Each structure stands twice: as C-alpha cells, then as structure tokens.
Short mmCIF file of C-alpha atoms and ligand atoms in Angstrom, two decimals:
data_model
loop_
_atom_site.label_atom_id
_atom_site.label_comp_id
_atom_site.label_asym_id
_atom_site.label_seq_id
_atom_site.Cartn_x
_atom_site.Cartn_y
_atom_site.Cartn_z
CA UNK A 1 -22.97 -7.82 21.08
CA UNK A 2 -20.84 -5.94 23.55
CA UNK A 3 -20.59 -2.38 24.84
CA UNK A 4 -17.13 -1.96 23.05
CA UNK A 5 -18.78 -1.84 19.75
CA UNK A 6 -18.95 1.16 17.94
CA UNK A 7 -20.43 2.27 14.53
CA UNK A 8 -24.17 1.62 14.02
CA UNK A 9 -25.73 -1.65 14.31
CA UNK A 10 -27.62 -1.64 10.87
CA UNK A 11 -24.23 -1.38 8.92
CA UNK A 12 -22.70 -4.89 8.27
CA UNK A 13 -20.16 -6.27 10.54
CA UNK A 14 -17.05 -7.00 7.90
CA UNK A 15 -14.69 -9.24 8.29
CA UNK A 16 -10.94 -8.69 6.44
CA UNK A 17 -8.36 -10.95 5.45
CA UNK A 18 -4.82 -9.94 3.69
CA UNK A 19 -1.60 -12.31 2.83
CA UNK A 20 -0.48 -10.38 -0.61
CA UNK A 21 2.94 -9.97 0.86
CA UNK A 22 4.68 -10.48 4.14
CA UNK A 23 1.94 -9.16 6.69
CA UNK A 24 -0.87 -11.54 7.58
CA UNK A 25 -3.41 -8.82 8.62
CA UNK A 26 -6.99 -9.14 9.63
CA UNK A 27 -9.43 -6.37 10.20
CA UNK A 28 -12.89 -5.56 11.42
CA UNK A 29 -14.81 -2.97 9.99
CA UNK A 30 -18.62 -1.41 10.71
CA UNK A 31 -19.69 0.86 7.95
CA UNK A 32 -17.02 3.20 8.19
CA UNK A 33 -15.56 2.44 11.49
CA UNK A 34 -12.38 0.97 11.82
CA UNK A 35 -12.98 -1.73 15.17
CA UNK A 36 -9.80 -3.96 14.76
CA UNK A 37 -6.72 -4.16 12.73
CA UNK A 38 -4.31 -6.99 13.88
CA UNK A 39 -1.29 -7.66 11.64
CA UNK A 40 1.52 -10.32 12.15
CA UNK A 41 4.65 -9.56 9.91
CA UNK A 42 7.20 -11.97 8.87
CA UNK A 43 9.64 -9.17 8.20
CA UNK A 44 12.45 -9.92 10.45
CA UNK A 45 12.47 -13.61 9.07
CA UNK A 46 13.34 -11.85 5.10
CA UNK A 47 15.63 -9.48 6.51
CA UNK A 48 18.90 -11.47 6.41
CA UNK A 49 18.01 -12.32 2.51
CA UNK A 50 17.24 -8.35 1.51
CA UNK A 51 13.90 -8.89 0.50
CA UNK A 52 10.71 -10.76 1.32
CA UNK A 53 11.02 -14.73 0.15
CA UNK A 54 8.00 -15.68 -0.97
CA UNK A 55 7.84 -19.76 0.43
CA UNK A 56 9.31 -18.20 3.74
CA UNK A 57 6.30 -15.51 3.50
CA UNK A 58 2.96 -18.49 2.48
CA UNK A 59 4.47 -20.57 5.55
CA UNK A 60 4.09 -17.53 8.23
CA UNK A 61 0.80 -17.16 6.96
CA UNK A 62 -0.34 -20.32 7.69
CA UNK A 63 1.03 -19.76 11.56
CA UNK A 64 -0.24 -16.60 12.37
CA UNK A 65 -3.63 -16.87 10.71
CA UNK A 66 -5.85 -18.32 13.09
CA UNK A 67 -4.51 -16.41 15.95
CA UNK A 68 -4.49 -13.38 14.20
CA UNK A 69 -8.24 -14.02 13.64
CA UNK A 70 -8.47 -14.18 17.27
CA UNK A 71 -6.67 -11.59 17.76
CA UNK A 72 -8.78 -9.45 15.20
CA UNK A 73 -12.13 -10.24 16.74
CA UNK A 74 -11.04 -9.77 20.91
CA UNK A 75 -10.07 -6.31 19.84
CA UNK A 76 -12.84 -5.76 18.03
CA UNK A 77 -14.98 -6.95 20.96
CA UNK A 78 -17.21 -9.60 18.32
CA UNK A 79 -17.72 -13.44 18.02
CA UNK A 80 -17.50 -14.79 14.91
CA UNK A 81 -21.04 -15.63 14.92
CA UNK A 82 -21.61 -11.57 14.53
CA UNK A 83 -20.14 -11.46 10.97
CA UNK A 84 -21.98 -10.79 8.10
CA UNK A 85 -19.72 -10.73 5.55
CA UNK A 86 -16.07 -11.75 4.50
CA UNK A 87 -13.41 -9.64 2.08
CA UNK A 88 -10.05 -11.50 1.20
CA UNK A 89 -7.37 -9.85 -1.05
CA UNK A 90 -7.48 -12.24 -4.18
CA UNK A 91 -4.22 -10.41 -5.90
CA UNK A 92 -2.13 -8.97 -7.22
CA UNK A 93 0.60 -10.19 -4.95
CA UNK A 94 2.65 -13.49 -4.24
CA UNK A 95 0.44 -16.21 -5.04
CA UNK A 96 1.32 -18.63 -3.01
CA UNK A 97 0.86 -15.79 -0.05
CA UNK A 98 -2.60 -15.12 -1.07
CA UNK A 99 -3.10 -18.44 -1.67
CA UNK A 100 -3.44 -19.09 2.11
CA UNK A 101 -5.53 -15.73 2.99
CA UNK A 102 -8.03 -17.00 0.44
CA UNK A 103 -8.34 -20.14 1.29
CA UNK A 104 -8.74 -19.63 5.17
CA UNK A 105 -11.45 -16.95 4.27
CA UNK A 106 -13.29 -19.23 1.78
CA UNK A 107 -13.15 -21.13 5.25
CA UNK A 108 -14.40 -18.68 7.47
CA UNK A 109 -16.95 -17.46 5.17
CA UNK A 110 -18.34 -21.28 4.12
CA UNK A 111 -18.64 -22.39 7.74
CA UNK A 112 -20.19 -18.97 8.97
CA UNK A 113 -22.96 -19.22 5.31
CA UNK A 114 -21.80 -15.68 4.73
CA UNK A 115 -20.95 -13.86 1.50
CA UNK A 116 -17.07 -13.07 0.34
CA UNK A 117 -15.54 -10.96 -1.77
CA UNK A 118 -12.41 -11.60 -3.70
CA UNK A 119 -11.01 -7.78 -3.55
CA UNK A 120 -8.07 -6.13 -5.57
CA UNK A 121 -5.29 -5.38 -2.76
CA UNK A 122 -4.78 -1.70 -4.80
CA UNK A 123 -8.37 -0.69 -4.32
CA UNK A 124 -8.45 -2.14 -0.53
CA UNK A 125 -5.51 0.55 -0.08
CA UNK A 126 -7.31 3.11 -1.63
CA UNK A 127 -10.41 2.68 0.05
CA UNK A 128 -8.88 2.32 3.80
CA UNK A 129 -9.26 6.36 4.06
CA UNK A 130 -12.39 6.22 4.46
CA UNK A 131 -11.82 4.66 7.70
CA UNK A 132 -10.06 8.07 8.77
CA UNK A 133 -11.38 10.82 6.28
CA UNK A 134 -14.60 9.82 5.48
CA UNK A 135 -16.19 8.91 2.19
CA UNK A 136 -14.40 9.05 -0.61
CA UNK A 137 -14.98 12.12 -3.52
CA UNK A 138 -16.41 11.03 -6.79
CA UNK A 139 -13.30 11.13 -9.17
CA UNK A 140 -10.67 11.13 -6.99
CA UNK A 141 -6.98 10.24 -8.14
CA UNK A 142 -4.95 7.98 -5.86
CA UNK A 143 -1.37 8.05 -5.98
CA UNK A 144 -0.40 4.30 -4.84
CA UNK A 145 3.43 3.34 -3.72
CA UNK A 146 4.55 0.28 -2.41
CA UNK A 147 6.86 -2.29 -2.10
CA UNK A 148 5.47 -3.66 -4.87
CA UNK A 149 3.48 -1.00 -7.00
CA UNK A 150 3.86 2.71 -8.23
CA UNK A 151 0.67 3.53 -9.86
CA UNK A 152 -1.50 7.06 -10.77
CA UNK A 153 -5.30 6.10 -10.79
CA UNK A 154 -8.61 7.78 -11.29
CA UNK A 155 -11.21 6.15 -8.86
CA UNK A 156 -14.85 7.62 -9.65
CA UNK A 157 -16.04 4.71 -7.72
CA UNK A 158 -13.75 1.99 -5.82
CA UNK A 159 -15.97 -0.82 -5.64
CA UNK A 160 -16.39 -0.83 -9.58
CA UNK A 161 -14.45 1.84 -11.92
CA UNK A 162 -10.71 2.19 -11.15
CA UNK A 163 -9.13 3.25 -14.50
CA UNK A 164 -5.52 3.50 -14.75
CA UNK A 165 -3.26 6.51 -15.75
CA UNK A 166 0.20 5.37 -15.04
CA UNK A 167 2.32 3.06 -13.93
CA UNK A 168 6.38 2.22 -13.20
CA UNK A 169 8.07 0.95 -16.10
CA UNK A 170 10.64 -1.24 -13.76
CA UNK A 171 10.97 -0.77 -10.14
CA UNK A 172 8.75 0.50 -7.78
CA UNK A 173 9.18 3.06 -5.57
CA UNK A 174 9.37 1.20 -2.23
CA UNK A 175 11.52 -1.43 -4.10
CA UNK A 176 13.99 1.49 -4.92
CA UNK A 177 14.00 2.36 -1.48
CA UNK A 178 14.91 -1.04 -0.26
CA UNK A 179 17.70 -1.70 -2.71
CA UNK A 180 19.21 1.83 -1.91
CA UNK A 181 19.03 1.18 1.78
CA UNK A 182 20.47 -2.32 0.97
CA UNK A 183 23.90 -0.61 -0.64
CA UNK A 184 23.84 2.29 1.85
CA UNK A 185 24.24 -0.99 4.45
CA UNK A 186 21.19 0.91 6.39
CA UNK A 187 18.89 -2.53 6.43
CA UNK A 188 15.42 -3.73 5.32
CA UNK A 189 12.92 -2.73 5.08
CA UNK A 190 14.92 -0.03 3.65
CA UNK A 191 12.10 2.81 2.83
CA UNK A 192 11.83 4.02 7.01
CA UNK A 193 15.96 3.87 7.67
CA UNK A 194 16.19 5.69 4.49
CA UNK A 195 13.43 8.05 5.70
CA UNK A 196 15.14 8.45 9.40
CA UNK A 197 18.95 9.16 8.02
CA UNK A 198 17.43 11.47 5.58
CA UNK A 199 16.58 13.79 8.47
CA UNK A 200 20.12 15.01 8.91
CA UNK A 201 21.25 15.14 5.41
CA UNK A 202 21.31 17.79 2.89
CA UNK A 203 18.18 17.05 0.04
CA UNK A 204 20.23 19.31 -2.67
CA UNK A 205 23.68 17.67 -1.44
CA UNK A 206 23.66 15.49 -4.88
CA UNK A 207 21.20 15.92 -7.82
CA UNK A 208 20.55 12.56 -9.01
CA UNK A 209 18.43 12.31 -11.74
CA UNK A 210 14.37 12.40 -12.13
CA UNK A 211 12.91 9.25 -14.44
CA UNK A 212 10.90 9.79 -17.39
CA UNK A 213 10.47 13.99 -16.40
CA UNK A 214 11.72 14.73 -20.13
CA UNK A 215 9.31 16.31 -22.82
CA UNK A 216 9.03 13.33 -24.61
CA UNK A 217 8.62 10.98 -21.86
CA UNK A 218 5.16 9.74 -20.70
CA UNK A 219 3.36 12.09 -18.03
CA UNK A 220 2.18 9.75 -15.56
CA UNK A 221 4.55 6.98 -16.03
CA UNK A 222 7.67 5.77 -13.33
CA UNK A 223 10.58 4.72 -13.69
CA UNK A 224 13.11 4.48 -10.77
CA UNK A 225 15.50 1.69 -12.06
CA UNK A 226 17.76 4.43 -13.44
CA UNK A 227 17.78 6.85 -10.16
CA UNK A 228 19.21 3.58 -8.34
CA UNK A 229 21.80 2.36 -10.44
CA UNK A 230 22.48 6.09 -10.27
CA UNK A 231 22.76 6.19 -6.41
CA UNK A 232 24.63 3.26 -6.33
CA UNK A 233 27.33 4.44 -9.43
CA UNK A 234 27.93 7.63 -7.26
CA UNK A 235 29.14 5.01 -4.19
CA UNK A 236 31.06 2.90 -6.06
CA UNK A 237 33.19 5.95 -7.19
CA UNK A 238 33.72 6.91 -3.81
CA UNK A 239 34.72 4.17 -2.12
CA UNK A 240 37.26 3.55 -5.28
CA UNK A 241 38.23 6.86 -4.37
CA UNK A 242 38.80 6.09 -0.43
CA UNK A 243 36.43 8.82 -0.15
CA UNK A 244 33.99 8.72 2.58
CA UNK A 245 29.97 7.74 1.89
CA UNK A 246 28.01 10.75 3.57
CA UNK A 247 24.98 8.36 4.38
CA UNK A 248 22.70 11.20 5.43
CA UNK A 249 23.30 13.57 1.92
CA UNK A 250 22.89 10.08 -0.17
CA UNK A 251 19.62 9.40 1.50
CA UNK A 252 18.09 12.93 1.23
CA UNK A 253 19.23 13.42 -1.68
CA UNK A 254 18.00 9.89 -3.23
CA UNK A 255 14.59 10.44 -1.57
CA UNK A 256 14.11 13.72 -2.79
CA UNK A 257 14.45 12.63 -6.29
CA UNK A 258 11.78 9.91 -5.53
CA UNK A 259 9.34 12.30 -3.87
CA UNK A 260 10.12 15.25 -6.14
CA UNK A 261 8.75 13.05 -9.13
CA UNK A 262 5.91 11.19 -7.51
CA UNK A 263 4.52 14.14 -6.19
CA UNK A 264 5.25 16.37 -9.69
CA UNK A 265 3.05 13.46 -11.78
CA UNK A 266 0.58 13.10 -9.04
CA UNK A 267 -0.57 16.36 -9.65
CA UNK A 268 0.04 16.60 -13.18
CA UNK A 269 -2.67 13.65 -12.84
CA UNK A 270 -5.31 15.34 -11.05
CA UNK A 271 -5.54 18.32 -13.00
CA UNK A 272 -5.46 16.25 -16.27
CA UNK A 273 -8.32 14.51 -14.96
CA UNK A 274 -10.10 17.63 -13.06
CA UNK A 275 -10.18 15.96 -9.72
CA UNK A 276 -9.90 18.01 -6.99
CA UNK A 277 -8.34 15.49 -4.32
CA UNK A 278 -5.32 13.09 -4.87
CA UNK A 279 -5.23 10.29 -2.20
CA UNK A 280 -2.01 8.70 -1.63
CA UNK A 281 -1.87 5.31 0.08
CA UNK A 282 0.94 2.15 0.54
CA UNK A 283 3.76 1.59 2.20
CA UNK A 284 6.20 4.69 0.82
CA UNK A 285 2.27 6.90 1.81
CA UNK A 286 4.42 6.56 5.25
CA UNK A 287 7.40 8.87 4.03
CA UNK A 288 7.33 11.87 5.86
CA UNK A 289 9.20 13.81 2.88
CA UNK A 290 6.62 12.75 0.90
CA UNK A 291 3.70 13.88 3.21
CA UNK A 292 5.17 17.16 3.42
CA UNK A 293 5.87 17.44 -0.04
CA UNK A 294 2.53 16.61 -1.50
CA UNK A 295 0.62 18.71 1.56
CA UNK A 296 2.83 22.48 0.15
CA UNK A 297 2.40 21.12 -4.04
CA UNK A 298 -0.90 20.49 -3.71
CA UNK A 299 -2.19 23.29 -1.29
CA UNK A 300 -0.35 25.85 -3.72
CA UNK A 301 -1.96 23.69 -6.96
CA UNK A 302 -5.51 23.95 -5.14
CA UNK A 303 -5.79 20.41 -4.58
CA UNK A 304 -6.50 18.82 -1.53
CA UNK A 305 -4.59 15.69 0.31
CA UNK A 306 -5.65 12.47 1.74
CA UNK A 307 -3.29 10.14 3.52
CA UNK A 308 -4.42 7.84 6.18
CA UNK A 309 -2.18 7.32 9.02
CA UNK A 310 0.86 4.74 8.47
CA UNK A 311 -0.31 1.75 10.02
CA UNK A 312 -3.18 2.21 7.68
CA UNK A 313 -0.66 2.90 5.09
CA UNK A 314 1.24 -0.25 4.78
CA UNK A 315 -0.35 -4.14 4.65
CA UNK A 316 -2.98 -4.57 6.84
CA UNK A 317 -6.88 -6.55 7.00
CA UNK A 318 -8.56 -2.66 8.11
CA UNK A 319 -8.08 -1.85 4.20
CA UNK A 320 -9.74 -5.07 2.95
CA UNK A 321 -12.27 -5.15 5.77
CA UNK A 322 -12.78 -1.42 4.37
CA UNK A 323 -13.09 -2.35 0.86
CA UNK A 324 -16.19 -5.28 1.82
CA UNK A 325 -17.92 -2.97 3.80
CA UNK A 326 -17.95 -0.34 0.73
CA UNK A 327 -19.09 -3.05 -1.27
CA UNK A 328 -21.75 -4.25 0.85
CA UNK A 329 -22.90 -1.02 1.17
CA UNK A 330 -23.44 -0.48 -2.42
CA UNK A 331 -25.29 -3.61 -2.85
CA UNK A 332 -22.64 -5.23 -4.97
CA UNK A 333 -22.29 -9.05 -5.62
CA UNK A 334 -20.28 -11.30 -4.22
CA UNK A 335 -17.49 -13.28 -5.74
CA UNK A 336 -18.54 -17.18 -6.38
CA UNK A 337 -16.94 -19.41 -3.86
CA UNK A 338 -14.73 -20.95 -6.30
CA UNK A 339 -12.70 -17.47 -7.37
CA UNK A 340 -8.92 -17.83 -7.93
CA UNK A 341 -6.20 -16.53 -6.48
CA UNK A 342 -4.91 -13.93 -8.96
CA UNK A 343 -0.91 -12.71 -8.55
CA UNK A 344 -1.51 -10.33 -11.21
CA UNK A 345 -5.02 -8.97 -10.94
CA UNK A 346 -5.53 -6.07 -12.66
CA UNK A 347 -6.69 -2.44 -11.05
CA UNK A 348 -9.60 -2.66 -13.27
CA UNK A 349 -10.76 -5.92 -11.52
CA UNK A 350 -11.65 -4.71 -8.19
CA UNK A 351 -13.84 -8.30 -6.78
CA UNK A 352 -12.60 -11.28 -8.74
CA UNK A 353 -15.44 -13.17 -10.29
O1 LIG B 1 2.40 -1.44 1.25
P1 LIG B 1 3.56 -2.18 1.83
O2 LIG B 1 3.56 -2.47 3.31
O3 LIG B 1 3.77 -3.56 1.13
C1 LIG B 1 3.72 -3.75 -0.24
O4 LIG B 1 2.59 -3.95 -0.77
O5 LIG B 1 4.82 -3.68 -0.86
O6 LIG B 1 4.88 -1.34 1.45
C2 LIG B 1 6.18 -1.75 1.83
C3 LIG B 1 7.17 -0.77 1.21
C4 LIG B 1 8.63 -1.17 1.44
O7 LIG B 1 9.34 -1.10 0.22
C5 LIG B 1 9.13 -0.13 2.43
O8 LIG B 1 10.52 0.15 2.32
C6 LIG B 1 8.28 1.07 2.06
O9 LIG B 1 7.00 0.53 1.78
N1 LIG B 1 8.19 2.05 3.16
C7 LIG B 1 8.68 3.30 3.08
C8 LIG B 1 8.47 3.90 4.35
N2 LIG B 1 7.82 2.99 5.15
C9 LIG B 1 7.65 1.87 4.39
N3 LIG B 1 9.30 3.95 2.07
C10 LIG B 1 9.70 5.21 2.30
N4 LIG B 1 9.55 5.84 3.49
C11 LIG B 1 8.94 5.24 4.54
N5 LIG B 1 8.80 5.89 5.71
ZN1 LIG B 2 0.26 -3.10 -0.50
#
C-alpha cells in the first residue's frame, strides 16, 4: 500500500464502476473517502445528433473502460490486488450502456474472488455526499434531477429503504434543459449554456408557466413537457414576427420556472415527511440558480441543504464506489454473480438480486 492512501486501513477498499449513460466513470472509495474518480465522456461524439445515442454511447464504453480502470487506480495510488470489493450500476439507464459496466465488473470482481454489488444508479447519486458532507441523516429527502430522472425521495436508509414520493410525469428536468438549449441554438449538453446565458438575462422577463403547481394537481409530482413546448411557442411567434429572440431573458426566465418548482415541491416534501435535510444530487444539482434557490427556501423553511460539488453531481464511478462502501459497511449481501442488467430498475431496488 502506498503513502498516498488516505482513509483508514480497516475500512474496505471499494472499487466503482458506472456506464448508465454517456460517462464511463470509475471510482475508488475508503470508507468515506473519496481516493479516485476518473470519468471518460462520450459527449462530444452525441452532440451533432442533440442527444446521447445509445449504440454510439455502449461502444465508448467498451474503449475507455480498461484505461479508465487504470486511470482510476494510479490516482488512487492502489493495485488491483488491494480491492476488496466491487459496485457496478445495474440500472436504470441504457441497457446496452450498462450492459458493458456490468459485465467488465463481473470481470474484475470474478478474477480478483471479490464480492459485487449490482447498485441502483439513483441511490449511488444520493449516497455520493457522503463523500463530501459526511454520513447521511436518518430520513432524509433527496431531490434527484438529471438528464434522465426528476424524482422526490425519502431515504431513511440508502443501502435498503428508498421509498418514493414523486416523480415527472414526461420529461425530466435536465431533458427540458437540453431541448430548450437545442431551440435557443445554445448546444448540448444544453442544462450549463442554459445556466451561463441565464446570468445576464432578466428571471421575471417572461412568466412561463409552473407544471402541475395547481390545487388539484399532485404535490410532489413533475411535469416539464408543457413549460417547453411553452418556451418554444413563445419563439416561434417571434421569429414569425421578425422580432428578435432575447436569448439571455428566454433562458432565465425558462430556468426560473424549472427551479422555482423543483425547489417549491422539494420542500413541500420534506416537511410532509418531517425530515429536516433535503439532499439534492444529478446533473441539473450543478445549476447554480438552483443552488441558490434551494440554500434562501430552505434556510427560511428551517431545513438544511446538501449538494455535493458538480463533478460529484453528474455521472461518475465516486457515487457507485460510494454506494459499495455504504453497503459493505452495513454488512449487506452481495448481489449473485449472475444479476441482470436492469434499464428500468426501480428506486426501491437499491442492489439487484
Ligand atoms: O446526471 P447526469 O450527468 O446524467 C444523467 O443521468 O442524465 O445529468 C446530465 C443532465 C443533462 O441534461 C444536463 O443538461 C444537465 O444534467 N445539467 C445541467 C447543468 N449541468 C448539467 N442542467 C442545468 N444546469 C446545469 N448547470
Ligand atoms: Zn445520473
């Protein structure tokens, strides 16, 4: 073992593997200490299509795996050898994309004689705060928004009771980003530009609307489908108009209406539920609106806020490697060798059997 390891010896050396999307990431991970966190994206090769292709994503994968491995345990200063245990995200996601992140760490973990755990990629985001904030409160709710979910959970305990409370009802929040970016001709991944031109709009310049905020609607359910169509309606006339697109006022103004709502049902959440902190986690975590937002609702609404930082946000192996070392911890058992690869996985699922 070398001098560049940190975290105590007794706690298990994890090793973390994660292909749900378009970021092959692997992390290492001592108890709570975050030691490496290498990530290869494919995200310039889905760019020119608008959106991540899922053949295009399984194929990167397979290239940037074993180096990323490599990569993974150089920076973490460890041999292979040194592992005692392996965590792969078994889904949700694109299942031919985690169909290559389980399979090389069925590899790993069958030539090293060392357990795995199948893990639930919306827990491994959840639990990746612990990395940075410590252990996680008892009852906790974790507001999740990505590229490819928008979900409200309550998380007494990550490595076995995740209950839902809401979810979107059509697009996700990240997703809504992109395609708004996409007719705002900003680029992709659209959720950053969007967050970068929104700095010099006006967030009040247009008051598009707020999904499923009425009295009849349900609380903690999304719905963003609406507010796009919306955004993009509003450009159309415009430009039919010859009247010019004020990028920055669209984008403040869009992302206000996306923050405004998460943060509103996020904290209708916690006090329904009594918890006391609401972690927020996934890609859109890395909003700075957001982050600002849900730091001055929830200080005045006495609850407190846990966001790790946004590399930890997004896709990475730290958040997996996170998840196994939880699990170890608690003495929970591994997944059989033969578990499947599971695009729709539920929450409630957290190590696939
Ligand atoms: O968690 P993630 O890396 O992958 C998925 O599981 O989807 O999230 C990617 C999503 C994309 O839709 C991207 O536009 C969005 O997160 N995103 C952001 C920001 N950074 C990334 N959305 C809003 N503001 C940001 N700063
Ligand atoms: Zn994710």
């Amino acid at each position: 073992m070398t001098a560049t390891v940190s975290g105590s010896k007794n706690e298990p050396l994890v090793l973390g593997f994660e292909t749900s999307c378009d970021e092959t990431g692997v992390g290492v991970v001592r108890g709570h200490t975050l030691l490496a966190d290498a990530v290869a994206s494919s995200v310039d090769e889905h760019a020119r299509f608008g959106g991540v292709v899922p053949e295009v994503a399984s194929r990167a994968h397979l290239e940037a795996m074993v180096p990323t491995v490599r990569r993974a345990l150089d920076e973490a200063g460890v041999k292979l050898s040194d592992i005692d245990a392996i965590a792969v995200t078994a889904g949700p996601g694109l299942a031919g994309a985690l169909l290559v992140g389980v399979a090389a760490a069925k590899s790993y973990a069958l030539v090293l004689d060392k357990p795995i755990y199948g893990v639930n990629h919306l827990a491994a985001h959840i639990c990746v705060d612990q990395l940075e904030h410590g252990p996680l409160p008892e009852g906790c709710v974790a507001l999740l928004v990505s590229g490819g979910h928008s979900s409200l959970l309550f998380v007494p305990d990550v490595t076995q009771d995740i209950v839902p409370l809401g979810t979107t009802i059509d697009d996700a929040a990240g997703e809504a980003f992109d395609k708004v970016a996409r007719v705002l001709g900003l680029g992709f991944p659209g959720g950053p530009l969007i967050d970068k031109a929104a700095r010099e709009g006006d967030a009040a310049a247009i008051g598009f609307p707020r999904g499923l905020t009425g009295p009849r609607d349900a609380p903690l359910d999304f719905s963003f489908s609406g507010l796009k169509t919306s955004v993009a309606r509003w450009i159309e006339k415009r430009e039919r108009a010859g009247e010019h697109v004020p990028v920055a006022d669209v984008a403040a103004s869009f992302q206000e209406a996306v923050v405004d709502v998460l943060t509103r049902k996020a904290i209708r959440a916690c006090q329904d539920t009594g918890a006391d902190t609401l972690l927020i986690g996934g890609g859109v975590a890395a909003n700075s609106r957001l982050r600002v937002l849900a730091e001055e609702r929830c200080s005045a609404a006495g609850i407190r806020v846990r966001v790790p930082r946004p590399k930890l946000c997004t896709d990475n192996g730290a958040m997996v490697a996170a998840l196994g070392s939880e699990l170890v911890a608690r003495g929970r058992t591994p997944s059989a060798l033969d578990f499947p690869a599971d695009s729709s996985q539920p929450v409630v699922e957290v190590v696939a059997r």
